[in-house]
Amino acid sequence: MKNKLILLSVLLLCIAFVSINKNAFKYPKYFPKPVYALENNNRTEFKIELGRVLFYDPILSKDNSISCASCHNPYNAFAHVDHSLSHGINDKIGKRNAPVLFNLAWQKSFMWDGAINHLDVQALAPITHPDEMGETISNVLLKLNRSQSYKQLFYKAYGDSLINSERTLKSISQFLLSLISSNSRYDSMVLGKIKFNTKEQNGYRLFQLHCNTCHREPLFTDFTFQSNRLSIDTSLNDLGRYSVSLLPRDSFKFKVPTLRNIEFSYPYMHDGRFKTLAQVMNHYNSIGLINENILKELRKVMKLSSNEKVDLIAFLKTLTDKKFLFDAKHTYSKNNK
Amino acid sequence: MSPSFRYFSLLFLFFINNAFATPLAKVKVVLNRPALTDSIAIDVFKCYLSNIVISDSNYKNDLSPSNYHLLDFSNSDTIFLFVSPFANANSIEFNLGIDSIINSSGALGGQLDPSNGMYWTWQSGYINFKIEGSSPICTSRNHEFQFHAGGYAYPYNALKAFKFELQPNKPFHIEIDLALFFNMISLKNLDHVMSPGPNALKISKALASCFKIVEDEK
């Protein structure tokens, strides 16, 4: 009897341990600490699943035609391929290119200009934007409340079937937080599992020399707002960070984007003006990028030869994470009907 | 659409109650007729009052953590505010608007639920107050004015803090006289504020000037 009890408690402990472990937020040791406060939004598989169903459901848009995934495609690291500017309901065209979605737990602010200050409230922007999903949050809640299957999903995630905006938004956050990309060739190299070939190695050297100050390893962004001296598109006249901070020095500055999965997230820049990485290289080469964060005497104008450009691109391609791009856990769910 | 308070002289009551709900002191908000020759019609007046603290010489009655109250002057349900008082309270403090910590805390519920329409979805942050209506003075379309004030980041933090002294054991009310708001801004030159910045600061200052404590006659 006593033995059985001990056995039972050991078993229970194991189950508890496994379930805690299953809900832990996992990331590589060489990543910094996440900024998202997970203690205010406990991670569970049911919340992630609910968020995933919402992400792929056009119910979030006014005419039930557009889902988050319409603009954020999982096979392109959740960027909007083939469209330089995003498309919303009634074929309305937005003014910016949809960015990739992963490693969002490390981001302090969202959007190209940092207008959104917390991942939980991010989804409100596309849902209510007239050119994107054109819906109101109260109407979304009405629609969700009418759905029997959502009642069940909320029940599983929260222990009762109450559907409110806080739960809806936090579930979407849980799905977005679960999108972690950390299985590229670059990551294997950092972990010492593989060695770069000579081209990649040379590209890595050039990257560290010219790009790493802004696109800082290991997330490949320092999360600041900078100008990489793109010419100003007068048809959009997008003032970037200035529209949030109202500081003149922030005019035409944009958030430094991550370069992970860059091979698959074309077109590039906030307005999607470049279709290929070669065009991006030519842009940086033509402005003669100067690394301003190193000693004045060491500053060198970037002047890459065509071989060096090829090597730099070879390095950028080591940031492709196929496991992430084709992870079945991130795509349309069986609960999406 | 909410009712139009043409020539408003409405009265709103906040009761400061003890545990048994017997009113001890009351706080009322009055909207007086503005001292302007042209008429002003108000369709919407909503504001957040937060962090209300009532103290006497040795005790602070802090109402946190859910000390955020959205007052919608077209919906009488929201005008009641229950505060457990003490007879010899000598000061009341509160904020007009939402502080920066709450502004950066993500999705919240209750009075702070973004579906209440007091949240900017395209640039995160709460709208501290909304005043909307029309007046022939406005040169805008349909002579409408629309003021949404907010902003929590330096240098455009639009939060306004108040501290008023109270006479112990004397009932009082808070009065908001919107006439002073319209006297401080010129509707001819300013009829729209929809984002944080210098104009949001200006109208926040104007609304703050409308608040005062009035002792009840008895």
mmCIF file of N, CA and C in Angstrom, chain A residues 44-60 67-69 72 74-75 78 150 153-154 157 167-179 326-337:
data_model
loop_
_atom_site.group_PDB
_atom_site.id
_atom_site.type_symbol
_atom_site.label_atom_id
_atom_site.label_comp_id
_atom_site.label_asym_id
_atom_site.label_seq_id
_atom_site.Cartn_x
_atom_site.Cartn_y
_atom_site.Cartn_z
ATOM 1 N N THR A 44 0.315 28.277 -22.302
ATOM 2 C CA THR A 44 -0.218 26.918 -22.317
ATOM 3 C C THR A 44 -0.489 26.532 -23.760
ATOM 4 N N GLU A 45 -0.482 25.230 -24.004
ATOM 5 C CA GLU A 45 -0.717 24.736 -25.367
ATOM 6 C C GLU A 45 -2.103 25.156 -25.863
ATOM 7 N N PHE A 46 -3.089 25.187 -24.960
ATOM 8 C CA PHE A 46 -4.456 25.526 -25.380
ATOM 9 C C PHE A 46 -4.573 26.991 -25.801
ATOM 10 N N LYS A 47 -3.852 27.867 -25.089
ATOM 11 C CA LYS A 47 -3.874 29.282 -25.481
ATOM 12 C C LYS A 47 -3.206 29.464 -26.832
ATOM 13 N N ILE A 48 -2.071 28.764 -27.029
ATOM 14 C CA ILE A 48 -1.358 28.876 -28.295
ATOM 15 C C ILE A 48 -2.261 28.405 -29.434
ATOM 16 N N GLU A 49 -2.969 27.290 -29.188
ATOM 17 C CA GLU A 49 -3.860 26.751 -30.207
ATOM 18 C C GLU A 49 -4.996 27.741 -30.524
ATOM 19 N N LEU A 50 -5.572 28.333 -29.482
ATOM 20 C CA LEU A 50 -6.631 29.321 -29.694
ATOM 21 C C LEU A 50 -6.097 30.502 -30.519
ATOM 22 N N GLY A 51 -4.911 30.968 -30.159
ATOM 23 C CA GLY A 51 -4.305 32.083 -30.891
ATOM 24 C C GLY A 51 -4.054 31.729 -32.342
ATOM 25 N N ARG A 52 -3.632 30.495 -32.556
ATOM 26 C CA ARG A 52 -3.353 30.033 -33.916
ATOM 27 C C ARG A 52 -4.640 30.005 -34.742
ATOM 28 N N VAL A 53 -5.733 29.492 -34.157
ATOM 29 C CA VAL A 53 -7.003 29.449 -34.878
ATOM 30 C C VAL A 53 -7.443 30.877 -35.222
ATOM 31 N N LEU A 54 -7.302 31.800 -34.275
ATOM 32 C CA LEU A 54 -7.678 33.197 -34.527
ATOM 33 C C LEU A 54 -6.833 33.797 -35.650
ATOM 34 N N PHE A 55 -5.537 33.469 -35.638
ATOM 35 C CA PHE A 55 -4.613 34.038 -36.625
ATOM 36 C C PHE A 55 -5.023 33.674 -38.050
ATOM 37 N N TYR A 56 -5.551 32.466 -38.200
ATOM 38 C CA TYR A 56 -5.908 32.001 -39.547
ATOM 39 C C TYR A 56 -7.383 32.210 -39.868
ATOM 40 N N ASP A 57 -8.122 32.914 -38.984
ATOM 41 C CA ASP A 57 -9.565 33.035 -39.183
ATOM 42 C C ASP A 57 -9.959 34.422 -39.693
ATOM 43 N N PRO A 58 -10.586 34.495 -40.880
ATOM 44 C CA PRO A 58 -11.039 35.800 -41.396
ATOM 45 C C PRO A 58 -12.174 36.411 -40.587
ATOM 46 N N ILE A 59 -12.655 35.724 -39.557
ATOM 47 C CA ILE A 59 -13.704 36.270 -38.694
ATOM 48 C C ILE A 59 -13.256 37.598 -38.074
ATOM 49 N N LEU A 60 -11.942 37.816 -38.005
ATOM 50 C CA LEU A 60 -11.423 39.050 -37.423
ATOM 51 C C LEU A 60 -11.604 40.258 -38.342
ATOM 52 N N SER A 67 -7.680 37.302 -43.106
ATOM 53 C CA SER A 67 -7.159 36.876 -41.811
ATOM 54 C C SER A 67 -5.769 37.475 -41.631
ATOM 55 N N CYS A 68 -5.210 37.295 -40.457
ATOM 56 C CA CYS A 68 -3.833 37.768 -40.244
ATOM 57 C C CYS A 68 -2.921 37.132 -41.287
ATOM 58 N N ALA A 69 -3.183 35.852 -41.579
ATOM 59 C CA ALA A 69 -2.314 35.116 -42.496
ATOM 60 C C ALA A 69 -2.435 35.606 -43.936
ATOM 61 N N HIS A 72 0.408 37.767 -43.598
ATOM 62 C CA HIS A 72 1.588 37.168 -42.957
ATOM 63 C C HIS A 72 1.599 35.670 -43.271
ATOM 64 N N PRO A 74 2.946 31.931 -43.483
ATOM 65 C CA PRO A 74 3.880 31.113 -42.703
ATOM 66 C C PRO A 74 5.087 30.626 -43.514
ATOM 67 N N TYR A 75 4.904 30.356 -44.799
ATOM 68 C CA TYR A 75 6.019 29.830 -45.602
ATOM 69 C C TYR A 75 7.021 30.905 -45.992
ATOM 70 N N PHE A 78 6.196 34.512 -42.321
ATOM 71 C CA PHE A 78 5.060 35.368 -41.994
ATOM 72 C C PHE A 78 5.152 36.770 -42.576
ATOM 73 N N TYR A 150 -15.609 28.420 -30.891
ATOM 74 C CA TYR A 150 -14.751 29.320 -30.117
ATOM 75 C C TYR A 150 -15.042 29.208 -28.625
ATOM 76 N N LEU A 153 -12.983 26.453 -27.492
ATOM 77 C CA LEU A 153 -11.549 26.769 -27.459
ATOM 78 C C LEU A 153 -11.213 27.700 -26.291
ATOM 79 N N PHE A 154 -12.082 28.671 -26.020
ATOM 80 C CA PHE A 154 -11.847 29.567 -24.877
ATOM 81 C C PHE A 154 -11.964 28.785 -23.569
ATOM 82 N N ALA A 157 -8.814 26.947 -23.006
ATOM 83 C CA ALA A 157 -7.669 27.809 -22.715
ATOM 84 C C ALA A 157 -7.783 28.493 -21.360
ATOM 85 N N ARG A 167 -8.620 38.227 -23.235
ATOM 86 C CA ARG A 167 -8.304 36.823 -23.531
ATOM 87 C C ARG A 167 -8.006 36.618 -25.017
ATOM 88 N N THR A 168 -8.799 37.265 -25.860
ATOM 89 C CA THR A 168 -8.590 37.127 -27.301
ATOM 90 C C THR A 168 -7.188 37.614 -27.676
ATOM 91 N N LEU A 169 -6.840 38.794 -27.179
ATOM 92 C CA LEU A 169 -5.554 39.394 -27.543
ATOM 93 C C LEU A 169 -4.386 38.601 -26.957
ATOM 94 N N LYS A 170 -4.534 38.158 -25.718
ATOM 95 C CA LYS A 170 -3.436 37.420 -25.095
ATOM 96 C C LYS A 170 -3.224 36.058 -25.757
ATOM 97 N N SER A 171 -4.292 35.477 -26.292
ATOM 98 C CA SER A 171 -4.127 34.202 -26.997
ATOM 99 C C SER A 171 -3.388 34.415 -28.311
ATOM 100 N N ILE A 172 -3.728 35.497 -29.007
ATOM 101 C CA ILE A 172 -2.999 35.796 -30.245
ATOM 102 C C ILE A 172 -1.515 35.995 -29.907
ATOM 103 N N SER A 173 -1.250 36.708 -28.803
ATOM 104 C CA SER A 173 0.145 36.886 -28.373
ATOM 105 C C SER A 173 0.822 35.543 -28.148
ATOM 106 N N GLN A 174 0.109 34.610 -27.496
ATOM 107 C CA GLN A 174 0.714 33.301 -27.226
ATOM 108 C C GLN A 174 1.117 32.603 -28.519
ATOM 109 N N PHE A 175 0.258 32.690 -29.530
ATOM 110 C CA PHE A 175 0.635 32.083 -30.801
ATOM 111 C C PHE A 175 1.857 32.791 -31.381
ATOM 112 N N LEU A 176 1.845 34.122 -31.371
ATOM 113 C CA LEU A 176 2.974 34.869 -31.937
ATOM 114 C C LEU A 176 4.270 34.573 -31.174
ATOM 115 N N LEU A 177 4.157 34.445 -29.829
ATOM 116 C CA LEU A 177 5.352 34.161 -29.025
ATOM 117 C C LEU A 177 5.915 32.779 -29.328
ATOM 118 N N SER A 178 5.028 31.867 -29.773
ATOM 119 C CA SER A 178 5.491 30.502 -30.044
ATOM 120 C C SER A 178 6.293 30.426 -31.345
ATOM 121 N N LEU A 179 6.297 31.513 -32.112
ATOM 122 C CA LEU A 179 7.046 31.521 -33.370
ATOM 123 C C LEU A 179 8.491 31.907 -33.084
ATOM 124 N N PHE A 326 8.881 25.538 -42.275
ATOM 125 C CA PHE A 326 7.960 24.466 -42.641
ATOM 126 C C PHE A 326 7.402 23.728 -41.418
ATOM 127 N N ASP A 327 7.412 24.394 -40.262
ATOM 128 C CA ASP A 327 6.903 23.763 -39.055
ATOM 129 C C ASP A 327 5.373 23.678 -39.115
ATOM 130 N N ALA A 328 4.855 22.444 -39.089
ATOM 131 C CA ALA A 328 3.401 22.242 -39.215
ATOM 132 C C ALA A 328 2.642 22.853 -38.043
ATOM 133 N N LYS A 329 3.333 23.098 -36.915
ATOM 134 C CA LYS A 329 2.665 23.673 -35.746
ATOM 135 C C LYS A 329 2.277 25.143 -35.961
ATOM 136 N N HIS A 330 2.874 25.756 -37.000
ATOM 137 C CA HIS A 330 2.628 27.185 -37.211
ATOM 138 C C HIS A 330 1.586 27.453 -38.277
ATOM 139 N N THR A 331 1.141 26.398 -38.962
ATOM 140 C CA THR A 331 0.249 26.639 -40.086
ATOM 141 C C THR A 331 -1.211 26.471 -39.649
ATOM 142 N N TYR A 332 -2.092 26.710 -40.617
ATOM 143 C CA TYR A 332 -3.527 26.477 -40.491
ATOM 144 C C TYR A 332 -3.810 25.269 -39.590
ATOM 145 N N SER A 333 -4.720 25.430 -38.635
ATOM 146 C CA SER A 333 -4.987 24.348 -37.688
ATOM 147 C C SER A 333 -6.204 23.531 -38.104
ATOM 148 N N LYS A 334 -6.265 22.308 -37.604
ATOM 149 C CA LYS A 334 -7.444 21.480 -37.894
ATOM 150 C C LYS A 334 -8.705 22.082 -37.271
ATOM 151 N N ASN A 335 -8.493 22.957 -36.267
ATOM 152 C CA ASN A 335 -9.635 23.640 -35.660
ATOM 153 C C ASN A 335 -10.159 24.810 -36.492
ATOM 154 N N ASN A 336 -9.437 25.172 -37.567
ATOM 155 C CA ASN A 336 -9.948 26.193 -38.482
ATOM 156 C C ASN A 336 -10.874 25.502 -39.466
ATOM 157 N N LYS A 337 -12.174 25.831 -39.384
ATOM 158 C CA LYS A 337 -13.082 25.153 -40.311
ATOM 159 C C LYS A 337 -13.619 26.154 -41.304
#
